[in-house]
mmCIF file of C-alpha atoms and ligand atoms in Angstrom:
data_model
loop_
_atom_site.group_PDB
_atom_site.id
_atom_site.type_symbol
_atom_site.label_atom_id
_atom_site.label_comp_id
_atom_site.label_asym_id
_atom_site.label_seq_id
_atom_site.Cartn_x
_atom_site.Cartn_y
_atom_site.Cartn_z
ATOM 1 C CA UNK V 1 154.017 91.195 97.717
ATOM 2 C CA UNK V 2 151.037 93.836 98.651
ATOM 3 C CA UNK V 3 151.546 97.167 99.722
ATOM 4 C CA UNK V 4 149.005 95.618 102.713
ATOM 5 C CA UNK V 5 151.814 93.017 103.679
ATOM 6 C CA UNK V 6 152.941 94.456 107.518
ATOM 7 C CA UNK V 7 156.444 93.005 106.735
ATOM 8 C CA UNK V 8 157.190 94.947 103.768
ATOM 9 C CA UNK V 9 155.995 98.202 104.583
ATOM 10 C CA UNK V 10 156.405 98.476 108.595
ATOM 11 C CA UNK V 11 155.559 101.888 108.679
ATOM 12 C CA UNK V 12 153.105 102.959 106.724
ATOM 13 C CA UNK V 13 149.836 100.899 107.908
ATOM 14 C CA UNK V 14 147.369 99.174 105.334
ATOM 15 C CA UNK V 15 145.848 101.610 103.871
ATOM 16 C CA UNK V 16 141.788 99.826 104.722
ATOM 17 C CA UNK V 17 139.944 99.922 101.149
ATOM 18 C CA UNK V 18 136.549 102.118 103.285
ATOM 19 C CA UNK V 19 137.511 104.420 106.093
ATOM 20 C CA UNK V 20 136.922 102.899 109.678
ATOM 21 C CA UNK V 21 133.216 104.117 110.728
ATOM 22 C CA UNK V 22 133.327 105.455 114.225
ATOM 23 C CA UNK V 23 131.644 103.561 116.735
ATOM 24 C CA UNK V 24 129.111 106.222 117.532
ATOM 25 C CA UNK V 25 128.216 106.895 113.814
ATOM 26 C CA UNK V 26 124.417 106.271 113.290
ATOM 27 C CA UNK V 27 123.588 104.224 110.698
ATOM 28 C CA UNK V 28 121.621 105.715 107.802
ATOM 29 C CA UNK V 29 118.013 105.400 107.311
ATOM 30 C CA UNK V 30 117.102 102.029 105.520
ATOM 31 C CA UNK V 31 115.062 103.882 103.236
ATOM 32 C CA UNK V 32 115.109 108.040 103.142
ATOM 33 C CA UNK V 33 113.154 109.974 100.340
ATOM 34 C CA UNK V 34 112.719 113.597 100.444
ATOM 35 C CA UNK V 35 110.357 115.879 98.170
ATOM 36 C CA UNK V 36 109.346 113.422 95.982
ATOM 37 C CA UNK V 37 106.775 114.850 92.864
ATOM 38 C CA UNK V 38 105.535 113.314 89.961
ATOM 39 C CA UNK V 39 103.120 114.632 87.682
ATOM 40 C CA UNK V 40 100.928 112.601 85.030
ATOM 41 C CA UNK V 41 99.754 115.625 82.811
ATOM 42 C CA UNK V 42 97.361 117.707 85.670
ATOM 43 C CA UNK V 43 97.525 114.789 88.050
ATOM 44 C CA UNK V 44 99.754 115.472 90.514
ATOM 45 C CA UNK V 45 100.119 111.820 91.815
ATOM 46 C CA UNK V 46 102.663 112.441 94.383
ATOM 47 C CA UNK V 47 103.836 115.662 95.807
ATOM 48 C CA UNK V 48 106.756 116.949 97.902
ATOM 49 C CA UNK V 49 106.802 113.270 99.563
ATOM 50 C CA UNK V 50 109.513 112.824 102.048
ATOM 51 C CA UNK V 51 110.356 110.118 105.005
ATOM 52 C CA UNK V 52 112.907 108.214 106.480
ATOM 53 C CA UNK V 53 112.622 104.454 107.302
ATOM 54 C CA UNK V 54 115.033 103.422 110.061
ATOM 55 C CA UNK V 55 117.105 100.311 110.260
ATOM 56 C CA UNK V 56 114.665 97.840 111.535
ATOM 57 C CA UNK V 57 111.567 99.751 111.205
ATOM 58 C CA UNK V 58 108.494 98.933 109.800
ATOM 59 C CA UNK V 59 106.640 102.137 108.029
ATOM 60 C CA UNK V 60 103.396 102.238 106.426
ATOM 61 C CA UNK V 61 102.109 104.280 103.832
ATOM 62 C CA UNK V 62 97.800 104.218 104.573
ATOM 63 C CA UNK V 63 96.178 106.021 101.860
ATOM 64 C CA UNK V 64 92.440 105.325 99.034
ATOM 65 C CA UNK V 65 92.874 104.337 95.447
ATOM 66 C CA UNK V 66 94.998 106.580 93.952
ATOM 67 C CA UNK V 67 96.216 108.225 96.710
ATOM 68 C CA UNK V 68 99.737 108.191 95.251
ATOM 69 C CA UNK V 69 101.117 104.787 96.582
ATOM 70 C CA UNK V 70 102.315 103.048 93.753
ATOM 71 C CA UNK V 71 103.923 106.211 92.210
ATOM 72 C CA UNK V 72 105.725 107.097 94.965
ATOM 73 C CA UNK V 73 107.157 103.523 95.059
ATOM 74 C CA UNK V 74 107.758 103.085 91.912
ATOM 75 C CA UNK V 75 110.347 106.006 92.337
ATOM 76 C CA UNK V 76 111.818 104.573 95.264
ATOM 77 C CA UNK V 77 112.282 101.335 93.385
ATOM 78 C CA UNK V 78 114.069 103.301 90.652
ATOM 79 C CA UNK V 79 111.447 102.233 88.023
ATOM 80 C CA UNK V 80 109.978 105.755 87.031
ATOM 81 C CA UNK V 81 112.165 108.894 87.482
ATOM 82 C CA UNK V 82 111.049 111.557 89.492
ATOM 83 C CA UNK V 83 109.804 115.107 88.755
ATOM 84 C CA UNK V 84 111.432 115.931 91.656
ATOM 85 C CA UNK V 85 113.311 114.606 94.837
ATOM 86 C CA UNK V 86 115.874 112.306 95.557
ATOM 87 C CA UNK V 87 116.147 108.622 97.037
ATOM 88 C CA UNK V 88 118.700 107.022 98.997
ATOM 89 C CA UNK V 89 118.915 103.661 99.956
ATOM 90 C CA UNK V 90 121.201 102.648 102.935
ATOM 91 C CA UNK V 91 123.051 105.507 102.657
ATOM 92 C CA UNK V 92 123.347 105.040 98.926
ATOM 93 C CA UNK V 93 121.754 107.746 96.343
ATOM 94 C CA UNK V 94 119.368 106.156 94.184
ATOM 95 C CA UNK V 95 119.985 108.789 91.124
ATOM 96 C CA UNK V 96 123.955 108.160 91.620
ATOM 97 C CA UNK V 97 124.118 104.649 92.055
ATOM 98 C CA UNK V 98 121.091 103.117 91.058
ATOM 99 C CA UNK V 99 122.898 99.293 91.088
ATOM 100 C CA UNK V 100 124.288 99.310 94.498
ATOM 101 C CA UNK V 101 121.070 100.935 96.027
ATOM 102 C CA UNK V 102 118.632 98.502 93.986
ATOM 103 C CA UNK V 103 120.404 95.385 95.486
ATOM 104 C CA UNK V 104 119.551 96.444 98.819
ATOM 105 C CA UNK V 105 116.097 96.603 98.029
ATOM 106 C CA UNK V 106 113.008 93.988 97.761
ATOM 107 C CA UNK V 107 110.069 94.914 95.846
ATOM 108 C CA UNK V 108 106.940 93.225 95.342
ATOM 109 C CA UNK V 109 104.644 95.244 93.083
ATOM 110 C CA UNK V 110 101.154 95.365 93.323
ATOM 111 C CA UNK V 111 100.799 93.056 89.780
ATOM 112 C CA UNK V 112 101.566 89.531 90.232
ATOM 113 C CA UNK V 113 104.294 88.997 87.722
ATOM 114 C CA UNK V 114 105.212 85.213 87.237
ATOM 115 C CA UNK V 115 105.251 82.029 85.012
ATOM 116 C CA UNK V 116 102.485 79.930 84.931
ATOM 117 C CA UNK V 117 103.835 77.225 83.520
ATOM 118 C CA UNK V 118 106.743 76.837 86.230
ATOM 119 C CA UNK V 119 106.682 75.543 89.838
ATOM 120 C CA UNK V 120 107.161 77.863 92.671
ATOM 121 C CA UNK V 121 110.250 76.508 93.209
ATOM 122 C CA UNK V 122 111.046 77.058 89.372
ATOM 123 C CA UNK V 123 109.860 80.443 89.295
ATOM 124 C CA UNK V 124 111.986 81.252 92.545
ATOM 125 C CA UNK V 125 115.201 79.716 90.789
ATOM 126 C CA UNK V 126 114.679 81.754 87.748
ATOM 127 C CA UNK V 127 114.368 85.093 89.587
ATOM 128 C CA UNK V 128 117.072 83.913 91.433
ATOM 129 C CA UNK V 129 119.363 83.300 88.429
ATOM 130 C CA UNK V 130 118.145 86.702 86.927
ATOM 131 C CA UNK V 131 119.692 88.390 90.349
ATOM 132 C CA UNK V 132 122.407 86.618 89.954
ATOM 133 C CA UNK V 133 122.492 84.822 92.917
ATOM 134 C CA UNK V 134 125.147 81.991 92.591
ATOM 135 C CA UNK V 135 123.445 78.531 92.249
ATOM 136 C CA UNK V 136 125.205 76.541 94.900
ATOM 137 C CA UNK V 137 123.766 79.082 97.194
ATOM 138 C CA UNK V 138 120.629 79.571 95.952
ATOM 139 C CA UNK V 139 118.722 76.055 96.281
ATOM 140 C CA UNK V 140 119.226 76.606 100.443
ATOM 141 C CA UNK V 141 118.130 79.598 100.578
ATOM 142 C CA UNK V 142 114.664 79.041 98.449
ATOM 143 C CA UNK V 143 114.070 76.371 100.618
ATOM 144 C CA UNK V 144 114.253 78.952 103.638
ATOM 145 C CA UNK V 145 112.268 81.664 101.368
ATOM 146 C CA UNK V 146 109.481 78.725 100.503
ATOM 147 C CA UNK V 147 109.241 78.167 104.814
ATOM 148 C CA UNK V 148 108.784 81.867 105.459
ATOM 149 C CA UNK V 149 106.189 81.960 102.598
ATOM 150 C CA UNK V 150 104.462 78.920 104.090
ATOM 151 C CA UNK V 151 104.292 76.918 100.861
ATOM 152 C CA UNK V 152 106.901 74.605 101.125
ATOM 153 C CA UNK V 153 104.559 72.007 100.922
ATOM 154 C CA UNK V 154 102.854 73.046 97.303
ATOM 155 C CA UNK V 155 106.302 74.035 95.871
ATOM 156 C CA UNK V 156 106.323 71.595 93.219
ATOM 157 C CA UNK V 157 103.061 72.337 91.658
ATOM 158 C CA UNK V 158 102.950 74.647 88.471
ATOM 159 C CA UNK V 159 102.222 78.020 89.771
ATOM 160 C CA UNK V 160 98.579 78.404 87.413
ATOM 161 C CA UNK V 161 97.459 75.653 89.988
ATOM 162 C CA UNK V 162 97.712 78.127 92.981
ATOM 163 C CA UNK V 163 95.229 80.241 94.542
ATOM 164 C CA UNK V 164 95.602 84.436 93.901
ATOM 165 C CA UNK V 165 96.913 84.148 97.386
ATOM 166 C CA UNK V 166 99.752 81.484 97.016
ATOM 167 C CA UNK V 167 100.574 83.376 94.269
ATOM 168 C CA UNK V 168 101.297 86.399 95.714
ATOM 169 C CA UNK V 169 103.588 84.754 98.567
ATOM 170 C CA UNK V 170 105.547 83.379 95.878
ATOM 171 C CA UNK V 171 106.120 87.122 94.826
ATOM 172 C CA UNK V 172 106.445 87.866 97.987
ATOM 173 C CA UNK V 173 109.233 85.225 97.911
ATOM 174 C CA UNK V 174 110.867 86.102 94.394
ATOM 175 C CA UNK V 175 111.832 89.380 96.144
ATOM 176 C CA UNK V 176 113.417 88.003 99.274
ATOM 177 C CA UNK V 177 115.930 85.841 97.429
ATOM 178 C CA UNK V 178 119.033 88.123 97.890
ATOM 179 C CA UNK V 179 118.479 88.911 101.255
ATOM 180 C CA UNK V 180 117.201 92.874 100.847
ATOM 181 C CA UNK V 181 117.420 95.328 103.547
ATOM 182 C CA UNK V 182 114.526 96.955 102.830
ATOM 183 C CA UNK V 183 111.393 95.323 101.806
ATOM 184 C CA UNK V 184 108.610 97.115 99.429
ATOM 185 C CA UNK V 185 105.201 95.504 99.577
ATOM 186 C CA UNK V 186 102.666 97.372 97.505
ATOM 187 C CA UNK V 187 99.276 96.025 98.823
ATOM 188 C CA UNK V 188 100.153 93.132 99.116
ATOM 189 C CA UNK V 189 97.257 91.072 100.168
ATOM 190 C CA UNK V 190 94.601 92.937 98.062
ATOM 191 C CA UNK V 191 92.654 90.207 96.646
ATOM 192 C CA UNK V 192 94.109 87.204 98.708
ATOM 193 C CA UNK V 193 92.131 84.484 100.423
ATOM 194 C CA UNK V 194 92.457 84.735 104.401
ATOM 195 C CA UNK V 195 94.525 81.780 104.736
ATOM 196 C CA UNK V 196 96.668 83.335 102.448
ATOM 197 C CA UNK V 197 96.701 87.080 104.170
ATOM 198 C CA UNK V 198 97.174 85.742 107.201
ATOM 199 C CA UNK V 199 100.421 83.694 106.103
ATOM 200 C CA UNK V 200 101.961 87.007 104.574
ATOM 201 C CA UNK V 201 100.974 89.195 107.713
ATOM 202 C CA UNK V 202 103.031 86.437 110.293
ATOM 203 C CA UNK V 203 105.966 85.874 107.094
ATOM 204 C CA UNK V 204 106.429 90.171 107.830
ATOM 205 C CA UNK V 205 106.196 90.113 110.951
ATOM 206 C CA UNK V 206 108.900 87.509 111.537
ATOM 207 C CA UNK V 207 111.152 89.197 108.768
ATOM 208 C CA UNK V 208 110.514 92.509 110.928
ATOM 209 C CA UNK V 209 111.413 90.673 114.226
ATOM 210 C CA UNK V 210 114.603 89.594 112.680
ATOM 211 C CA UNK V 211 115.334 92.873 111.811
ATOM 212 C CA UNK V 212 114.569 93.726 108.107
ATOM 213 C CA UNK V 213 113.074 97.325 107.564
ATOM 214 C CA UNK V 214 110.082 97.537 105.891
ATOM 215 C CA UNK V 215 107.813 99.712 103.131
ATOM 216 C CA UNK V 216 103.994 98.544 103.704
ATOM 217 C CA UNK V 217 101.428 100.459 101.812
ATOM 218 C CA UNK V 218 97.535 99.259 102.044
ATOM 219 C CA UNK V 219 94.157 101.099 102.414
ATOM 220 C CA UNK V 220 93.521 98.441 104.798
ATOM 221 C CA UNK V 221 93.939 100.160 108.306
ATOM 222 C CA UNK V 222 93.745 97.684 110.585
ATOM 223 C CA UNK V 223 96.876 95.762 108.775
ATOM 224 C CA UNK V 224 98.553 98.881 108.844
ATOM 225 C CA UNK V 225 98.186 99.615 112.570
ATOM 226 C CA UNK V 226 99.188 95.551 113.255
ATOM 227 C CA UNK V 227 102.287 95.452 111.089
ATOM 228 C CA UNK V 228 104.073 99.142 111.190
ATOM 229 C CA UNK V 229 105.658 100.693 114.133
ATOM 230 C CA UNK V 230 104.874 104.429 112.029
ATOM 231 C CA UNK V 231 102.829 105.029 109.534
ATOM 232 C CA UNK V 232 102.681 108.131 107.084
ATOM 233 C CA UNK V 233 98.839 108.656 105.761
ATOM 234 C CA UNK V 234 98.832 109.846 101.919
ATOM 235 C CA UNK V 235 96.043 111.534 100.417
ATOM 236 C CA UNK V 236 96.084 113.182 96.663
ATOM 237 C CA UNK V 237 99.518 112.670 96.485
ATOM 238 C CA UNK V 238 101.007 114.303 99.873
ATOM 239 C CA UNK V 239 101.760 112.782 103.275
ATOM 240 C CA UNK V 240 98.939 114.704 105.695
ATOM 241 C CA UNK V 241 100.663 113.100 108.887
ATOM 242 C CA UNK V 242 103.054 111.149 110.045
ATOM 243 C CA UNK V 243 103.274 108.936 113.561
ATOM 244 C CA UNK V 244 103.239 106.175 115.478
ATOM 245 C CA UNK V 245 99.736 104.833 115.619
ATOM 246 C CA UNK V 246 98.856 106.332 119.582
ATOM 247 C CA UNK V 247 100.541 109.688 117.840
ATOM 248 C CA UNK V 248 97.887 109.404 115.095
ATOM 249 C CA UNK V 249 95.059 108.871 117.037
ATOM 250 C CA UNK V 250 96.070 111.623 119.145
ATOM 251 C CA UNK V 251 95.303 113.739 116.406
ATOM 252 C CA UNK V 252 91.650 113.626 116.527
ATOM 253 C CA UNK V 253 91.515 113.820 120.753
ATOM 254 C CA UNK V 254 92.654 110.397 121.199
ATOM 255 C CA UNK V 255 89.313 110.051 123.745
ATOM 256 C CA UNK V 256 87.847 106.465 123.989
ATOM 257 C CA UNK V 257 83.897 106.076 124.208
ATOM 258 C CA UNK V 258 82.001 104.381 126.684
ATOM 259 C CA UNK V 259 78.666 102.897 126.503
ATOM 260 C CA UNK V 260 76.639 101.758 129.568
ATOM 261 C CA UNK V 261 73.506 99.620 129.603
ATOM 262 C CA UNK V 262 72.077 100.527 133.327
ATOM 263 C CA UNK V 263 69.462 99.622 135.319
ATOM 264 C CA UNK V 264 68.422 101.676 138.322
ATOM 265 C CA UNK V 265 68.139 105.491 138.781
ATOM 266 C CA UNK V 266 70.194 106.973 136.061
ATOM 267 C CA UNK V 267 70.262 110.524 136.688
ATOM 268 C CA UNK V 268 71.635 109.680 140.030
ATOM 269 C CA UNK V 269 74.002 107.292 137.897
ATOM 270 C CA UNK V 270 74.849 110.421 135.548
ATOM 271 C CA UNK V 271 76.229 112.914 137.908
ATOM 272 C CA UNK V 272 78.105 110.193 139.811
ATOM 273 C CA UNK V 273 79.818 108.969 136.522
ATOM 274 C CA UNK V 274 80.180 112.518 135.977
ATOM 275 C CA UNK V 275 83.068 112.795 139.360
ATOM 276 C CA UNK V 276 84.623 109.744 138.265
ATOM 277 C CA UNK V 277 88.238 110.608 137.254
ATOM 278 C CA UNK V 278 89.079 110.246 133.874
ATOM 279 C CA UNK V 279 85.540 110.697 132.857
ATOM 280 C CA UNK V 280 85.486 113.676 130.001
ATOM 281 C CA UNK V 281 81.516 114.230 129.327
ATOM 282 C CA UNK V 282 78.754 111.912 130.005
ATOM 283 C CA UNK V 283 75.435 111.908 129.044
ATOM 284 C CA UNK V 284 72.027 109.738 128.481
ATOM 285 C CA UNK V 285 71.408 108.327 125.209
ATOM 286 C CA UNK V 286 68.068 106.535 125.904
ATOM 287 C CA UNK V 287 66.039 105.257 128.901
ATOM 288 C CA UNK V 288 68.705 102.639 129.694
ATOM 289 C CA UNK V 289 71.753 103.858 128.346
ATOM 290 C CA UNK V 290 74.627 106.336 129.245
ATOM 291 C CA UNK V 291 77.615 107.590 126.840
ATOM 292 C CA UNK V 292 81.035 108.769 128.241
ATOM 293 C CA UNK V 293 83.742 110.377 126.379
ATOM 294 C CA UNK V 294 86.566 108.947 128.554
ATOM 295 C CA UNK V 295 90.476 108.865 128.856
ATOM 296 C CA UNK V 296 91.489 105.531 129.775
ATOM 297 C CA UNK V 297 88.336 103.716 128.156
ATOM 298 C CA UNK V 298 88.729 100.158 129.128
ATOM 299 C CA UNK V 299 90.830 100.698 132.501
ATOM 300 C CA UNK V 300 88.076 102.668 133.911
ATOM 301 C CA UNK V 301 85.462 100.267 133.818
ATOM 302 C CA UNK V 302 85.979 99.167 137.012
ATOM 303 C CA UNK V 303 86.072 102.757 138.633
ATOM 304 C CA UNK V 304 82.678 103.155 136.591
ATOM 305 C CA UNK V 305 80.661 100.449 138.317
ATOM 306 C CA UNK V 306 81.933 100.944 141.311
ATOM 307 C CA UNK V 307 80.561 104.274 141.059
ATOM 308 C CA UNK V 308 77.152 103.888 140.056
ATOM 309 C CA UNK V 309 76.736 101.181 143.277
ATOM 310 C CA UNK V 310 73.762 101.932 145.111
ATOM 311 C CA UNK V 311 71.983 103.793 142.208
ATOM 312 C CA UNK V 312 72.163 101.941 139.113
ATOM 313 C CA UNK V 313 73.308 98.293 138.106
ATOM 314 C CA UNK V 314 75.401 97.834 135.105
ATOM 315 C CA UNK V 315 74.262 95.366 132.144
ATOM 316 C CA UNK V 316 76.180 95.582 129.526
ATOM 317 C CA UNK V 317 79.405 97.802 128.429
ATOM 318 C CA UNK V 318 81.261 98.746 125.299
ATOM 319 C CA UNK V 319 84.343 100.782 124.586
ATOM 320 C CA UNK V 320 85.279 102.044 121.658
ATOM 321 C CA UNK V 321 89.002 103.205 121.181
ATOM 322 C CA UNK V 322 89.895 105.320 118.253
ATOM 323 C CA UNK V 323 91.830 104.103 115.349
ATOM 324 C CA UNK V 324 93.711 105.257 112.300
ATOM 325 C CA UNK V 325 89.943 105.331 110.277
ATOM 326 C CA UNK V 326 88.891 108.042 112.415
ATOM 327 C CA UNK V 327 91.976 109.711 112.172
ATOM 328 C CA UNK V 328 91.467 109.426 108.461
ATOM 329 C CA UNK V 329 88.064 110.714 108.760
ATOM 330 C CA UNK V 330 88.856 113.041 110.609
ATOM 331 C CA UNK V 331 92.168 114.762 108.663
ATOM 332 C CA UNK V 332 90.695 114.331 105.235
ATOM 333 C CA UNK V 333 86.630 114.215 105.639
ATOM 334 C CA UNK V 334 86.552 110.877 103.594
ATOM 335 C CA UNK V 335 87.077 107.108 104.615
ATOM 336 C CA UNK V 336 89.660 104.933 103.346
ATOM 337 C CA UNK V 337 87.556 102.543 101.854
ATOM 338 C CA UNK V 338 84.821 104.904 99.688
HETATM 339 N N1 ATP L 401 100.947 106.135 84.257
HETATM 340 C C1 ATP L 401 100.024 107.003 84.650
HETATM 341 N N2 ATP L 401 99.479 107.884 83.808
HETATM 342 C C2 ATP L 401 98.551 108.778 84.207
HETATM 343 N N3 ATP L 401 98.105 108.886 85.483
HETATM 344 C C3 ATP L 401 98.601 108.026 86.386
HETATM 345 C C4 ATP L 401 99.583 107.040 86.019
HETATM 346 N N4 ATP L 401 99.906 106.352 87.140
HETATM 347 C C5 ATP L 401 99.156 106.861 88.127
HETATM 348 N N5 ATP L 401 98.380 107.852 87.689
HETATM 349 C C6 ATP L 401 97.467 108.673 88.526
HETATM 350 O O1 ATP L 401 98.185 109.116 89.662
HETATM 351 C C7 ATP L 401 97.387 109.047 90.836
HETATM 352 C C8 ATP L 401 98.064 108.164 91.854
HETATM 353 O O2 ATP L 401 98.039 106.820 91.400
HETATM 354 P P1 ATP L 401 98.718 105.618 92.183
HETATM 355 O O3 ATP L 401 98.606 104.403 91.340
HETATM 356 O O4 ATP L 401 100.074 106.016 92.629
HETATM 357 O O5 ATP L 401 97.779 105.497 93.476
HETATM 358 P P2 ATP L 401 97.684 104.348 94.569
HETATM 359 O O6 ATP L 401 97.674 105.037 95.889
HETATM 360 O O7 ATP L 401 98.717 103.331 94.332
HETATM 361 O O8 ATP L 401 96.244 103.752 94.308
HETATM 362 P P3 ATP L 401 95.681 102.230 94.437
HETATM 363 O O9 ATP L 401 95.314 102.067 95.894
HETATM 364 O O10 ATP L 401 94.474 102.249 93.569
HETATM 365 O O11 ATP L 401 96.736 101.303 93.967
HETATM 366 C C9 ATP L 401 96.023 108.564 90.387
HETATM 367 O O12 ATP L 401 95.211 109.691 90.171
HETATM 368 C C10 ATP L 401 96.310 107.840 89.087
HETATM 369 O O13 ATP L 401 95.189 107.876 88.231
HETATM 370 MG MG1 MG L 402 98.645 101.324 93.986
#
């Protein structure tokens, strides 16, 4: 008999082995750091770092070589201890519990880190074995993990016959195995032929959709701003901002540019374009040309030929919107990519 059984012990309830969470607790962040520091002699690779990732979300970290990325990971991946800060992982602390808070995690380091020798299949059953997944279990699911990778097709070749891409989906897929919560990808398709990107971009995307949270660092931008729903830009080892990509862009005016190719009188043109609503500053930039620093770039198009009617014909357009490289440029004076 249990001291659970109802029959035995009618008044005293079971005694549950967690207490009940109420229904309007919030869940914890996936992933929550919070002044974060490490220091490699002067180098101060990461400093006072702090975020929280919610359940679900996808987060980037956007930052140049050595910027701090892979340090700050590596302590929220429990593989270098911090000079300072703290780490919890669904709830869990890091520090406290680093086994419980590890499981929930999926990391895919920036090194490739596999056996040449084996198949991908192989090499997904030994990492599988090594977490301890049960085997019954585990030839299903790397069946599921090779789909999401796309390479259930070459699965049976010895990894040294894939390309630096395949490769790196098979990493990918080494830390998917246990089903993580939270999935750390540290540039993850630096090096990788398109075919190969592009498969990793849609196999996050689709483990976002079904509701995994997400760690993405690149200095590629434009992944960044197509993957994350917020992204935290690093620079010498500190988070300058933090946003949704519109919220970033806002930064630096969040103004789109206009160009117009005209034909017709185009200092009539000018102060016309000028009224238009929406319209910031205009002004000529050659014989044939206007520029407009607009809010609403593409939308007001329309409202911008329709203005110039009678005085000028339109022959060509261009808008450029903002994006997270200008808000780079703009918060740290440098690109991304220099
Ligand atoms: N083990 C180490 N010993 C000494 N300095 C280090 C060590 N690891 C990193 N650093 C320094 O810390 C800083 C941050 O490096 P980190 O690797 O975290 O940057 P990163 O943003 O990941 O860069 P990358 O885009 O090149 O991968 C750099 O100045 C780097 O030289
Ligand atoms: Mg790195």
């Amino acid at each position: 008999m249990t001291a659970s059984d109802p029959m035995t012990t009618p008044s005293t309830p079971p005694v549950p082995s967690t207490p009940p969470v109420p229904e309007s607790a919030p869940s914890p962040p996936a992933l929550s750091c919070r002044g974060l520091s490490k220091r490699y002699g002067d180098v101060h690779a990461v400093r006072d770092v702090g975020f929280d990732i919610a359940p679900g979300e996808a987060y980037g970290l956007l930052g140049p070589n050595g910027a701090g990325k892979t340090t700050t990971i590596s302590m929220l991946v429990g593989l270098i201890r911090p000079g300072g800060g703290h780490v919890r992982v669904c709830g869990v602390d890091l520090a406290a519990d680093p086994m419980r808070a590890k499981a929930r995690i999926g990391y895919v380091p920036q090194e490739i880190a596999l056996y040449p020798e084996l198949t991908g299949r192989e090499n997904l059953r030994f990492f599988g074995r090594l977490f301890g997944l049960p085997r019954r279990a585990l030839a299903g699911r790397i069946d599921e993990v090779l789909d999401l990778v796309g390479l259930t097709g070459r699965a049976d070749s010895r990894l040294k016959t894939y390309s630096g891409g395949m490769k790196r989906r098979i990493n990918i897929g080494t830390a998917l195995l246990h089903r993580p919560d939270v999935l750390i990808l540290d540039e993850p398709t630096v090096g990788v032929d398109p075919q190969s990107r592009k498969a990793i971009l849609d196999g996050v995307e689709r483990l976002v959709g079904e509701g995994m949270s997400l760690l993405y660092t690149s200095h590629y931008m434009e992944e960044v701003e197509r993957v994350c729903d917020r992204v935290a830009i690093i620079d010498h080892g500190r988070i300058i901002a933090e946003g949704t990509r519109r919220e970033l862009i806002a930064l630096v005016g969040g103004a789109d540019k206009v160009e117009l190719s005209l034909d017709g009188d185009l200092e009539t043109a000018l102060a016309k374009l000028r009224a238009v609503e929406g319209v910031i500053e205009a002004a000529m930039t050659g014989a044939a040309s206007i520029r407009l620093l607009t809010e609403g770039g593409r939308y007001l198009l329309p409202a911008l030929i329709t203005a110039v009617d009678g005085c000028a014909a339109v022959t060509a357009t261009q808008v450029i919107e903002p994006d997270l490289e200008a808000t780079f440029l703009h918060l740290t004076g440098s690109t991304l990519r220099d």
